[in-house]
Amino acid sequence: MSITQTNYAKRRSRFSRVLKKLPFEGMLLTHLPNIRYLTGFSGSSASLIVRGDDYDLLSDSRYTTQIGQECSGLQLQIRHVDETMLDLLIRVIQTLGLKAIGVEGSTLSVDYFLTLNDKLANVELIPKTGLVEELRMVKDSEEIAQIRFSINAAQRGFQRMLTSLKLGQTEVEIRNELEYALRGFGAEGTSFDTIVAIDSQAALPHAKPGTKVLGKSSVLLIDYGARMTSGYRCDITRTMVAGNPSAKFEKVYNVVLEAQQAAIEALKPGVSGAAIDKIARDIISKAGYGKSFGHGLGHGFGLEIHEALRLAATSQQELQPGMVVTVEPGIYLEGWGGVRIEDDILITRSGHEVLTNLPKTLDAMSIYL
Amino acid sequence: MSITQTNYAKRRSRFSRVLKKLPFEGMLLTHLPNIRYLTGFSGSSASLIVRGDDYDLLSDSRYTTQIGQECSGLQLQIRHVDETMLDLLIRVIQTLGLKAIGVEGSTLSVDYFLTLNDKLANVELIPKTGLVEELRMVKDSEEIAQIRFSINAAQRGFQRMLTSLKLGQTEVEIRNELEYALRGFGAEGTSFDTIVAIDSQAALPHAKPGTKVLGKSSVLLIDYGARMTSGYRCDITRTMVAGNPSAKFEKVYNVVLEAQQAAIEALKPGVSGAAIDKIARDIISKAGYGKSFGHGLGHGFGLEIHEALRLAATSQQELQPGMVVTVEPGIYLEGWGGVRIEDDILITRSGHEVLTNLPKTLDAMSIYL
């Protein structure tokens, strides 16, 4: 929903143009977010075969009606009750008479690949990864609108959750209130498993909410996002402190904030992911916390929570207008806790636009309960 | 959590015994639920290399502390910041000096497979799927306890949701209340994307909650489950009607209920999945709705929502004590709606035990709001 059929058709013709330059007759797509991007299909079982401007969507009868509601301009191939998806794939590829097709090497399983090779002796399968992902890297205006809706739901939900925050609540209870609140503002669900981490748990970049309790001077790290029914999502982190911050929290927090702001300032077309990562990493290293920042600085997102491009030491790709990325430096100190601050930023022709605007000064992060 | 380290160690020695009978030195596991089953690791990035009784868990630094909390008895291999997971895999396989290893063909990607083959020219990679899945098919007592907790949270959550049900609520609003309630009873999240389908939407076996509104004589189908922090989950469906059921609803409902009860009655060790499916399908066909029941009758579940074995026309595998399966016949009538009734059943030595016990007589399904 919310992405128009016109837009899906436009994406498909863009993809068909890419394919026509490649030395194979068609492409078998198996990565569901790629299929959703090109067709709107939001179910959990499908393959898409592309030949020129023709798109065959392969699925099963549970989804026949849904595909009618969500998609248009496709040939629909529904597997028979006594057929597997693999049987259907073989049947359709044979019927279409394809001789050389690209396959998505990053998601097609070895079992499927070997069986297709075996049963389709006259068909050459050519692994080719990232074609749709490359289109998805630059968002169109409908996608950016969906991401803005997602951020709106996420931020309003966060602020409602804050109004119910109490000393004595566990991480799990805070998570439950937050996720309920997101939905009240239109989210279909979360962008990924919400992280709510108190005190020493905040030292784990991917902490699972547990039984730790919010105390009088606790650190509270929340990393979360709202997923809309369109599949688009966002990714936000705030680190708060109950009561007045300790000197240590203040020091660590301000280093992370400075690193984040400097990296955001530098975002613009033409700069590489590595260059942006370095800006934040240098500030954190200079403050003596280099070893406590073990992950990349940020990543693209959209239909998936981690998409190209990455802001990381190994990322030579350059930013382009229409990309959206997170910027999320962190410092993690085992036994004590951690601080991460994360915002979502759109790259524009002239530079960038910060899409998220939850407060993040140290002052605003001190919560008095 | 909740599954003991002793149990993980026991599962690993059982798996090592299976491996020792196979003609390769080790196995590379890449399917995360299989890794979780053998080690307890619940994160989103890991591979597991098994040689004899030795288990090497490969992950990244975000998870170092978490692995310390969740796992024991493993060698830990954390990738360097400038290494990819694939680099790490190559390094570890080379260091261990393996010459022939099994790989999980159903989840290993073609790209990984081809690159490993290329970079490890002296190592033979042998696709072998389903080894851990076969162990997982029969649940141990700790798993059954977790599934019971999950059912308890799901059923109490459902009953709380019923108390807040009102005419005029949308599918999305009902879903939000249900999921919030599950969590109040200890669920970490849902087993899968909750289905709440009103009237014509109930004709879609995999409907997504939307804006349809609960009216005075609406059909309301809810298919949902609770996932515990241990990863274990359940799967329940009830179909209700607002006010007095129409003659058509009553007829369809009673056919589905009769089919479900007859299939459940027949569950015991030694019977095939196909035989059970046939019992339900015959009743539905005899009543004239055979073409309106387009999916299999049921499936195993546990750490994943769909596990072996399947109750379906093509399933020749036999039931064994310790398996847990859903039984979920349905009749779907486009434009009108649908009825599905689903319970979770444990296969015992002497027959079976129905684990779920939400009311399901037609009487109990008529809700007066």
XYZ file of C-alpha atoms in Angstrom:
738
model
C 0.000 0.000 0.000
C 0.922 3.653 -0.267
C 3.442 3.039 -2.989
C 1.492 3.570 -6.229
C 1.165 1.001 -9.012
C 2.605 3.639 -11.353
C 5.710 3.693 -9.243
C 6.060 -0.115 -9.175
C 5.744 -0.079 -12.970
C 8.398 2.632 -13.184
C 10.756 0.626 -10.974
C 10.212 -2.428 -13.161
C 11.043 -0.574 -16.347
C 14.168 0.814 -14.713
C 15.151 -2.718 -13.697
C 14.383 -4.067 -17.173
C 16.704 -1.452 -18.635
C 19.491 -2.630 -16.302
C 18.874 -6.256 -17.271
C 18.930 -5.590 -20.990
C 22.573 -4.569 -20.727
C 23.527 -7.904 -19.193
C 24.453 -11.040 -21.109
C 21.480 -13.150 -20.040
C 17.886 -13.440 -21.130
C 16.258 -13.124 -17.776
C 16.675 -12.999 -14.042
C 15.282 -15.099 -11.225
C 14.719 -12.948 -8.135
C 14.352 -14.723 -4.780
C 15.091 -12.030 -2.204
C 11.647 -10.999 -0.912
C 12.426 -7.303 -0.264
C 13.611 -7.044 -3.878
C 10.395 -8.687 -5.078
C 8.370 -6.328 -2.912
C 10.266 -3.335 -4.276
C 9.420 -4.266 -7.852
C 5.862 -5.571 -7.398
C 4.377 -4.562 -4.032
C 3.916 -8.193 -2.958
C 4.253 -8.316 0.832
C 3.780 -12.033 1.537
C 6.343 -14.561 2.706
C 6.633 -16.870 -0.286
C 7.379 -15.821 -3.869
C 9.884 -15.810 -6.689
C 9.966 -13.383 -9.583
C 11.150 -14.216 -13.083
C 11.984 -11.241 -15.296
C 12.414 -11.455 -19.067
C 12.672 -8.149 -20.856
C 9.573 -6.254 -19.783
C 7.681 -9.349 -18.609
C 7.409 -10.203 -14.944
C 6.164 -13.609 -13.745
C 5.363 -13.753 -10.030
C 5.456 -17.303 -8.609
C 3.610 -17.911 -5.340
C 1.058 -20.208 -3.730
C -2.711 -20.196 -3.387
C -2.673 -18.635 0.089
C -1.642 -15.436 -1.670
C -3.768 -15.410 -4.831
C -6.279 -12.871 -3.514
C -3.621 -10.765 -1.789
C -1.593 -10.513 -4.993
C -4.751 -9.359 -6.763
C -5.044 -6.577 -4.165
C -1.387 -5.589 -4.021
C 0.026 -6.069 -7.501
C -0.780 -5.297 -11.108
C 0.963 -5.744 -14.436
C 2.351 -9.183 -13.604
C 1.749 -12.707 -14.865
C 0.748 -14.812 -11.892
C 1.979 -18.414 -11.543
C 0.417 -20.222 -8.584
C 1.869 -23.564 -7.610
C -0.392 -26.598 -7.584
C -1.112 -28.225 -4.221
C 1.114 -31.207 -5.085
C 3.968 -29.062 -6.378
C 6.812 -27.482 -4.414
C 8.052 -23.954 -5.158
C 11.080 -25.592 -6.755
C 8.850 -27.703 -9.043
C 6.992 -24.563 -10.073
C 10.238 -22.720 -10.787
C 11.449 -25.527 -13.021
C 8.109 -25.682 -14.826
C 7.979 -21.929 -15.492
C 11.605 -21.632 -16.587
C 11.062 -24.528 -19.006
C 7.791 -23.107 -20.324
C 9.402 -19.730 -20.935
C 12.203 -21.487 -22.820
C 14.955 -19.547 -21.062
C 18.543 -20.613 -21.768
C 20.624 -18.287 -19.583
C 19.285 -16.560 -16.498
C 20.773 -14.560 -13.690
C 20.085 -15.693 -10.111
C 20.470 -13.805 -6.853
C 23.571 -15.448 -5.450
C 23.311 -13.734 -2.081
C 19.943 -15.294 -1.231
C 19.377 -18.286 -3.523
C 20.199 -21.409 -1.526
C 22.789 -23.943 -2.620
C 20.088 -26.646 -2.653
C 17.900 -24.675 -5.058
C 20.899 -23.749 -7.209
C 22.178 -27.316 -7.501
C 18.711 -28.776 -8.126
C 17.902 -26.167 -10.785
C 21.257 -26.824 -12.442
C 20.535 -30.514 -12.353
C 16.938 -30.454 -13.618
C 17.460 -27.688 -16.156
C 20.471 -29.156 -17.905
C 20.167 -26.787 -20.884
C 19.772 -23.654 -18.810
C 22.755 -21.679 -17.575
C 22.340 -20.091 -14.122
C 24.524 -17.048 -13.581
C 24.891 -15.731 -10.010
C 24.521 -11.978 -10.005
C 23.992 -10.162 -6.751
C 22.926 -6.643 -5.905
C 21.171 -5.443 -9.069
C 17.896 -4.531 -7.359
C 19.721 -3.489 -4.208
C 21.573 -0.915 -6.265
C 18.299 0.609 -7.496
C 16.966 0.526 -3.933
C 19.944 2.490 -2.637
C 18.538 5.756 -4.003
C 15.030 6.331 -2.682
C 12.232 7.834 -4.769
C 9.877 10.473 -3.418
C 7.219 7.926 -2.383
C 9.792 5.995 -0.408
C 11.024 9.127 1.319
C 7.423 10.017 2.200
C 6.981 6.536 3.743
C 10.186 6.906 5.735
C 8.965 10.262 7.008
C 5.678 8.651 8.132
C 7.667 5.954 9.865
C 9.817 8.512 11.689
C 6.712 10.418 12.715
C 5.151 7.291 14.232
C 8.438 6.351 15.890
C 9.033 9.757 17.417
C 5.486 10.317 18.633
C 5.469 6.799 20.074
C 8.737 7.472 21.854
C 7.378 10.616 23.430
C 4.247 8.827 24.589
C 6.403 6.071 26.090
C 8.390 8.714 27.990
C 5.199 9.882 29.693
C 4.698 6.400 31.140
C 8.320 5.863 32.202
C 8.654 5.025 35.902
C 11.445 4.032 38.266
C 11.208 0.296 38.850
C 10.162 -0.582 35.303
C 12.086 -3.372 33.614
C 13.611 -3.197 30.156
C 10.870 -5.528 28.944
C 8.108 -3.332 30.378
C 9.587 -0.216 28.785
C 9.858 -2.062 25.441
C 6.231 -3.166 25.677
C 4.983 0.387 26.318
C 7.119 1.785 23.511
C 5.968 -0.729 20.922
C 2.319 -0.331 21.895
C 2.698 3.430 21.568
C 4.313 3.216 18.105
C 1.318 1.318 16.882
C -1.036 3.885 18.260
C 0.612 6.285 15.807
C 0.227 4.034 12.782
C 3.171 1.634 12.833
C 2.479 -1.909 11.626
C 5.250 -3.146 13.891
C 8.872 -2.504 14.677
C 11.738 -2.044 12.237
C 13.721 -4.766 14.072
C 13.832 -6.233 17.588
C 13.723 -3.205 19.878
C 16.736 -2.718 22.133
C 16.047 -1.394 25.620
C 19.217 -1.624 27.702
C 19.728 -0.381 31.245
C 23.151 0.284 32.819
C 25.641 -2.547 32.148
C 23.360 -3.984 29.459
C 23.929 -0.804 27.441
C 27.510 -2.020 26.917
C 26.083 -4.627 24.511
C 25.427 -2.961 21.152
C 22.700 -5.568 20.468
C 21.268 -6.090 23.947
C 17.965 -7.938 24.331
C 15.467 -6.369 26.737
C 15.455 -8.319 29.988
C 14.716 -7.934 33.668
C 17.067 -5.073 34.532
C 15.238 -2.332 36.393
C 15.317 1.426 35.835
C 16.931 2.871 38.966
C 17.600 6.350 40.335
C 20.722 7.035 38.258
C 20.369 4.429 35.528
C 21.600 4.782 31.986
C 18.785 3.896 29.560
C 19.608 3.157 25.917
C 16.739 2.650 23.461
C 17.354 1.672 19.821
C 14.167 1.129 17.872
C 12.122 1.950 14.827
C 8.614 1.891 13.384
C 7.705 -0.230 10.343
C 4.764 0.977 8.248
C 2.401 -1.327 6.318
C 4.282 -0.312 3.177
C 7.336 -2.081 4.644
C 9.341 1.134 5.037
C 10.950 1.739 8.398
C 13.334 3.900 10.392
C 16.076 3.465 12.990
C 16.603 5.767 15.988
C 18.670 5.559 19.185
C 18.624 7.742 22.247
C 20.584 7.228 25.465
C 19.106 8.790 28.571
C 20.053 8.986 32.196
C 17.734 8.985 35.206
C 18.387 12.086 37.275
C 21.542 14.179 37.008
C 24.208 12.639 34.799
C 27.452 11.513 36.421
C 30.685 13.147 35.269
C 31.554 9.951 33.395
C 28.207 9.814 31.588
C 28.527 13.469 30.674
C 32.011 12.957 29.253
C 31.148 9.844 27.242
C 27.847 11.308 26.040
C 29.420 14.488 24.764
C 32.143 12.623 22.874
C 29.520 10.505 21.102
C 27.350 13.534 20.362
C 30.290 15.499 18.996
C 31.321 12.569 16.792
C 27.770 12.164 15.531
C 27.274 15.834 14.758
C 30.601 16.149 12.950
C 29.793 13.101 10.792
C 26.300 14.386 9.986
C 27.696 17.792 9.028
C 29.950 16.146 6.451
C 27.177 14.194 4.685
C 26.791 15.231 1.079
C 26.887 13.737 -2.409
C 30.301 12.476 -3.523
C 31.754 11.702 -0.090
C 32.563 8.028 0.594
C 31.115 5.931 3.410
C 34.655 5.410 4.707
C 35.348 9.148 4.874
C 32.248 9.776 6.994
C 33.034 6.849 9.283
C 36.539 8.217 9.781
C 35.297 11.628 10.931
C 33.330 10.119 13.817
C 35.943 7.474 14.596
C 38.759 10.011 14.814
C 36.872 12.098 17.367
C 36.112 9.040 19.490
C 39.688 7.760 19.203
C 41.174 11.128 20.103
C 39.051 11.126 23.264
C 40.604 7.742 24.130
C 37.606 5.511 23.341
C 38.629 4.164 19.919
C 38.559 0.531 21.065
C 35.119 1.001 22.576
C 33.460 1.791 19.233
C 33.472 -1.636 17.573
C 30.838 -1.269 14.854
C 30.390 0.730 11.668
C 29.053 4.298 11.849
C 25.838 3.769 9.906
C 23.924 2.168 7.084
C 21.212 2.648 4.525
C 17.689 1.450 5.324
C 14.251 1.308 3.730
C 12.393 -1.967 3.128
C 15.126 -3.650 5.163
C 16.819 -2.287 8.238
C 20.316 -2.748 6.811
C 20.712 -1.720 3.199
C 23.519 -0.368 1.059
C 25.377 1.882 1.456
C 27.386 1.410 4.635
C 29.176 4.138 6.502
C 32.163 2.010 7.512
C 35.938 1.857 7.187
C 35.687 -0.590 4.265
C 33.019 1.330 2.313
C 34.421 3.126 -0.747
C 30.983 3.844 -2.258
C 29.985 7.461 -2.528
C 26.865 9.140 -1.207
C 24.239 10.215 -3.736
C 21.138 12.425 -3.470
C 18.156 10.300 -2.400
C 20.088 7.960 -0.132
C 18.974 7.716 3.483
C 21.458 6.609 6.104
C 21.737 6.257 9.843
C 24.579 7.914 11.738
C 25.069 6.055 15.001
C 28.400 6.224 16.779
C 28.643 4.560 20.181
C 30.981 3.999 23.105
C 30.587 0.748 25.047
C 32.305 0.161 28.374
C 31.887 -3.332 29.762
C 30.434 -3.386 33.261
C 29.463 0.299 33.135
C 27.185 0.697 30.148
C 27.222 2.547 26.868
C 26.055 5.522 24.883
C 24.803 5.479 21.297
C 23.053 8.322 19.469
C 21.422 7.606 16.132
C 19.573 9.754 13.632
C 18.283 9.203 10.099
C 19.546 11.486 7.352
C 18.514 12.055 3.746
C 21.247 12.994 1.292
C 20.112 15.941 -0.845
C 21.634 17.614 -3.901
C 23.060 20.378 -1.790
C 24.023 18.332 1.256
C 21.664 16.588 3.632
C 18.490 16.831 5.661
C 18.244 15.307 9.122
C 14.860 13.558 9.095
C 14.694 12.732 12.801
C 14.375 15.445 15.396
C 13.944 13.912 18.832
C 15.907 16.060 21.310
C 19.441 14.838 21.989
C 21.286 17.434 24.049
C 22.648 16.062 27.312
C 20.164 18.265 29.074
C 17.189 16.761 27.262
C 18.515 13.250 27.954
C 18.383 13.710 31.739
C 15.012 12.391 32.810
C 13.592 13.105 36.250
C 11.100 10.458 37.347
C 17.533 -18.491 28.550
C 15.416 -21.148 30.150
C 17.028 -23.949 28.188
C 19.859 -25.217 30.408
C 23.520 -25.397 29.384
C 23.378 -29.110 30.223
C 20.692 -29.492 27.624
C 22.620 -27.578 24.941
C 25.616 -29.828 25.673
C 23.403 -32.899 25.370
C 22.031 -31.685 22.027
C 25.559 -31.110 20.792
C 26.696 -34.589 21.716
C 23.643 -36.032 19.990
C 24.477 -33.999 16.884
C 28.141 -35.043 17.050
C 27.047 -38.692 17.093
C 24.979 -38.093 13.940
C 27.932 -36.371 12.236
C 30.396 -39.145 13.066
C 28.410 -41.531 10.883
C 28.762 -39.255 7.853
C 31.654 -39.242 5.401
C 32.989 -35.789 6.209
C 35.193 -34.342 8.920
C 32.989 -31.505 9.961
C 29.944 -29.449 9.272
C 29.396 -25.758 8.694
C 26.035 -24.650 10.104
C 24.582 -21.361 8.870
C 20.861 -21.605 9.687
C 20.458 -19.451 12.815
C 17.657 -21.493 14.475
C 19.890 -24.573 14.167
C 22.785 -22.677 15.746
C 20.501 -21.469 18.511
C 19.248 -25.021 19.116
C 22.798 -26.317 19.618
C 24.344 -23.366 21.454
C 21.704 -20.984 22.832
C 23.043 -18.062 20.771
C 20.120 -15.786 19.961
C 21.784 -13.044 17.906
C 21.426 -12.331 14.215
C 24.905 -13.109 12.883
C 26.807 -16.370 13.422
C 28.112 -19.528 11.827
C 28.973 -22.733 13.660
C 31.719 -25.148 12.630
C 31.474 -28.620 14.137
C 34.343 -31.129 14.114
C 33.786 -34.215 16.226
C 32.963 -32.872 19.681
C 34.406 -29.410 19.036
C 32.165 -26.458 18.259
C 33.543 -23.153 16.924
C 31.055 -20.283 17.006
C 31.896 -17.495 14.524
C 30.352 -14.096 15.154
C 31.227 -10.417 15.470
C 32.200 -8.130 18.305
C 28.666 -6.802 18.853
C 27.900 -10.236 20.291
C 31.021 -11.090 22.317
C 29.442 -10.245 25.683
C 26.071 -11.769 24.762
C 27.711 -15.045 23.763
C 29.477 -15.078 27.134
C 26.062 -14.770 28.792
C 24.186 -17.232 26.586
C 26.648 -19.963 25.633
C 29.246 -22.231 27.168
C 31.462 -25.049 25.953
C 32.264 -23.385 22.603
C 35.353 -21.937 21.011
C 34.588 -18.353 20.086
C 35.900 -16.827 16.831
C 35.157 -13.123 16.513
C 35.769 -11.478 13.181
C 38.158 -8.540 13.010
C 36.727 -5.132 12.115
C 38.289 -5.276 8.634
C 37.145 -8.850 7.962
C 33.830 -10.028 6.537
C 32.036 -13.099 7.906
C 33.155 -14.878 4.742
C 36.811 -13.943 5.403
C 36.490 -15.288 8.934
C 34.943 -18.537 7.696
C 37.787 -19.064 5.252
C 40.377 -18.316 7.930
C 38.852 -20.694 10.486
C 38.324 -23.553 8.016
C 41.948 -23.199 6.890
C 43.270 -23.032 10.456
C 41.332 -26.133 11.437
C 42.792 -27.901 8.397
C 39.462 -29.359 7.300
C 39.411 -31.198 3.966
C 35.750 -32.210 3.558
C 32.887 -30.473 5.325
C 29.137 -30.610 5.113
C 27.279 -27.350 4.499
C 23.602 -26.528 5.001
C 22.406 -26.438 1.413
C 18.974 -25.106 2.300
C 20.300 -21.880 3.805
C 23.880 -21.382 2.608
C 23.803 -18.855 -0.237
C 25.159 -19.566 -3.695
C 27.587 -16.641 -3.323
C 29.074 -18.041 -0.104
C 29.204 -21.544 -1.578
C 30.980 -20.483 -4.761
C 33.414 -18.192 -2.958
C 34.272 -20.841 -0.361
C 34.783 -23.376 -3.151
C 37.001 -20.916 -4.930
C 39.118 -19.762 -2.001
C 39.364 -23.167 -0.340
C 40.476 -25.128 -3.377
C 41.549 -28.148 -1.306
C 38.384 -28.336 0.752
C 35.366 -30.270 -0.444
C 31.998 -28.701 0.464
C 29.176 -31.237 0.636
C 25.596 -29.902 0.768
C 23.659 -31.741 3.441
C 20.342 -30.362 4.605
C 18.106 -31.198 7.527
C 20.445 -32.888 10.002
C 19.736 -30.510 12.875
C 16.117 -30.086 11.755
C 15.668 -33.822 12.210
C 16.856 -33.635 15.816
C 14.621 -30.591 16.369
C 11.553 -32.483 15.150
C 11.248 -34.358 18.458
C 11.097 -31.907 21.333
C 12.804 -32.512 24.697
C 11.090 -31.805 27.992
C 12.606 -28.320 28.314
C 11.295 -27.407 24.890
C 7.832 -28.704 25.699
C 7.874 -26.651 28.904
C 8.762 -23.542 26.878
C 5.972 -24.233 24.408
C 3.534 -24.579 27.309
C 4.672 -21.192 28.682
C 4.181 -19.723 25.240
C 0.656 -21.141 24.984
C -0.149 -19.825 28.430
C 0.946 -16.292 27.479
C -0.907 -16.540 24.158
C -4.156 -17.754 25.673
C -4.212 -15.351 28.608
C -3.349 -12.515 26.229
C -6.183 -13.543 23.927
C -8.664 -13.518 26.763
C -7.543 -10.097 27.897
C -7.881 -8.818 24.317
C -11.464 -10.155 24.236
C -12.343 -7.965 27.225
C -11.364 -4.863 25.228
C -13.105 -5.894 21.993
C -15.601 -3.287 20.757
C -17.768 -2.772 17.702
C -16.072 -0.235 15.456
C -12.523 -1.424 16.152
C -10.321 -2.006 13.119
C -8.276 -5.123 12.476
C -5.167 -3.113 13.251
C -6.547 -1.892 16.581
C -7.535 -5.422 17.605
C -4.072 -6.676 16.648
C -2.406 -3.936 18.687
C -4.437 -4.782 21.804
C -3.771 -8.499 21.397
C -0.016 -8.130 20.989
C 0.236 -5.724 23.917
C -1.717 -8.194 26.049
C 0.518 -11.158 25.097
C 3.511 -9.252 26.331
C 1.842 -8.502 29.598
C 1.819 -12.274 30.128
C 5.500 -12.742 29.388
C 5.811 -13.000 25.608
C 8.903 -11.442 24.041
C 6.945 -10.888 20.864
C 4.763 -12.707 18.414
C 5.425 -16.073 16.779
C 4.833 -14.493 13.347
C 2.927 -11.533 11.910
C -0.459 -11.686 13.618
C -3.453 -12.187 11.352
C -6.636 -10.323 12.290
C -9.162 -10.617 9.457
C -12.725 -9.334 9.421
C -15.438 -10.575 7.018
C -14.183 -10.816 3.401
C -10.588 -10.465 4.585
C -10.973 -13.806 6.387
C -11.090 -15.431 2.936
C -7.334 -14.741 2.689
C -5.470 -17.417 4.643
C -2.593 -14.957 5.207
C -4.484 -11.683 5.544
C -2.685 -8.621 6.847
C -4.539 -6.565 9.466
C -5.946 -3.445 7.856
C -8.717 -0.930 8.224
C -11.745 -3.227 8.113
C -14.081 -2.543 11.014
C -15.750 -5.002 13.402
C -19.476 -4.717 12.690
C -22.671 -6.097 14.184
C -22.496 -9.506 12.493
C -18.854 -9.606 11.453
C -16.752 -12.722 11.149
C -13.471 -12.223 13.044
C -10.546 -14.584 12.394
C -7.435 -14.274 14.556
C -4.314 -16.379 13.916
C -1.455 -15.562 16.240
C 1.101 -16.827 18.702
C 3.414 -15.787 21.518
C 7.204 -16.063 21.273
C 9.115 -16.435 24.530
C 12.655 -15.081 25.129
C 13.872 -18.667 24.701
C 12.709 -18.447 21.077
C 9.958 -21.061 21.511
C 6.520 -20.148 20.243
C 3.004 -21.375 19.528
C 0.345 -20.985 16.833
C -3.392 -20.633 17.520
C -6.409 -19.630 15.424
C -9.949 -18.871 16.471
C -12.783 -17.632 14.264
C -15.526 -15.707 16.005
C -18.721 -14.032 14.960
C -20.248 -10.868 16.369
C -23.770 -11.610 17.560
C -25.760 -14.650 16.492
C -24.092 -16.677 13.743
C -25.777 -16.794 10.345
C -26.894 -20.193 9.021
C -23.986 -20.102 6.577
C -21.431 -19.335 9.270
C -22.844 -22.099 11.444
C -22.626 -24.622 8.627
C -19.080 -23.721 7.567
C -17.893 -23.485 11.170
C -19.199 -26.880 12.110
C -17.621 -28.547 9.067
C -14.222 -27.082 9.962
C -14.618 -28.008 13.626
C -15.633 -31.561 12.782
C -12.676 -31.913 10.410
C -10.312 -30.545 13.030
C -11.579 -32.773 15.808
C -11.472 -35.918 13.668
C -7.880 -35.172 12.623
C -6.808 -34.463 16.209
C -8.422 -37.701 17.402
C -6.285 -39.669 14.950
C -2.949 -38.202 16.070
C -0.627 -40.872 17.460
C 2.833 -42.292 16.844
C 3.246 -44.181 13.579
C 0.570 -42.372 11.550
C 1.787 -40.376 8.540
C 1.282 -36.671 8.007
C -0.615 -37.488 4.799
C -3.042 -39.799 6.593
C -3.963 -37.098 9.112
C -4.364 -34.483 6.390
C -6.679 -36.844 4.501
C -9.018 -37.294 7.461
C -9.728 -33.564 7.669
C -9.718 -33.042 3.914
C -12.239 -35.841 3.331
C -14.726 -34.330 5.775
C -14.387 -30.891 4.193
C -14.646 -32.343 0.662
C -17.700 -34.426 1.551
C -19.407 -31.270 2.776
C -18.707 -29.716 -0.639
C -15.877 -27.351 0.368
C -12.859 -29.347 -0.872
C -11.695 -26.608 -3.237
C -11.985 -24.016 -0.491
C -9.303 -25.636 1.691
C -6.154 -24.869 -0.272
C -3.386 -25.317 2.296
C -1.910 -28.183 4.293
C -3.562 -29.273 7.538
C -0.723 -28.459 9.898
C 2.967 -28.308 10.700
C 5.545 -28.728 13.408
C 6.799 -25.634 15.243
C 9.234 -24.669 17.996
C 12.128 -22.249 17.437
C 10.573 -21.533 14.025
C 6.915 -21.250 13.210
C 7.088 -23.822 10.416
C 9.155 -26.900 11.206
C 9.103 -30.534 10.162
C 6.923 -32.526 10.108
C 4.125 -31.355 7.871
C 0.572 -32.630 7.977
C -0.018 -32.481 4.226
C -0.955 -34.660 1.273
C 2.708 -35.049 0.289
C 4.032 -35.874 3.778
C 4.912 -39.550 4.206
C 6.830 -39.021 7.462
C 5.357 -40.630 10.562
C 4.460 -38.988 13.829
C 6.680 -39.744 16.827
C 6.281 -39.091 20.552
C 7.645 -35.625 21.402
C 6.552 -33.966 18.167
C 4.304 -30.927 18.428
C 2.070 -30.021 15.509
C -0.682 -27.604 14.625
C -4.001 -28.882 13.260
C -5.628 -26.047 11.322
C -8.194 -26.848 8.663
C -9.960 -23.927 7.017
C -12.658 -23.059 4.518
C -12.209 -19.829 2.534
C -15.002 -18.336 0.446
C -13.993 -15.326 -1.598
C -16.150 -12.285 -0.923
C -17.776 -13.859 2.138
C -14.958 -14.717 4.510
C -13.469 -17.816 6.027
C -13.220 -20.056 9.044
C -10.034 -21.624 10.399
C -9.613 -23.381 13.752
C -6.122 -24.204 14.956
C -4.776 -25.951 18.025
C -1.339 -27.172 19.101
C -0.930 -30.848 19.898
C 1.853 -32.884 21.493
C 2.298 -36.443 20.269
C 2.684 -38.791 23.258
C 3.605 -42.468 23.513
C -0.018 -43.442 23.893
C -1.542 -40.912 21.493
C -1.617 -37.161 21.928
C -2.239 -34.263 24.282
C -3.969 -31.106 23.094
C -1.841 -28.307 24.595
C -4.157 -25.415 23.746
C -7.526 -25.056 25.393
C -9.189 -21.818 24.345
C -12.908 -22.512 23.903
C -13.947 -23.364 20.350
C -17.545 -24.501 20.290
C -19.735 -22.427 17.996
C -21.476 -21.168 21.091
C -18.280 -19.866 22.639
C -17.321 -18.220 19.332
C -20.421 -16.002 19.272
C -19.394 -12.743 20.887
C -21.939 -10.177 22.021
C -20.491 -6.676 22.113
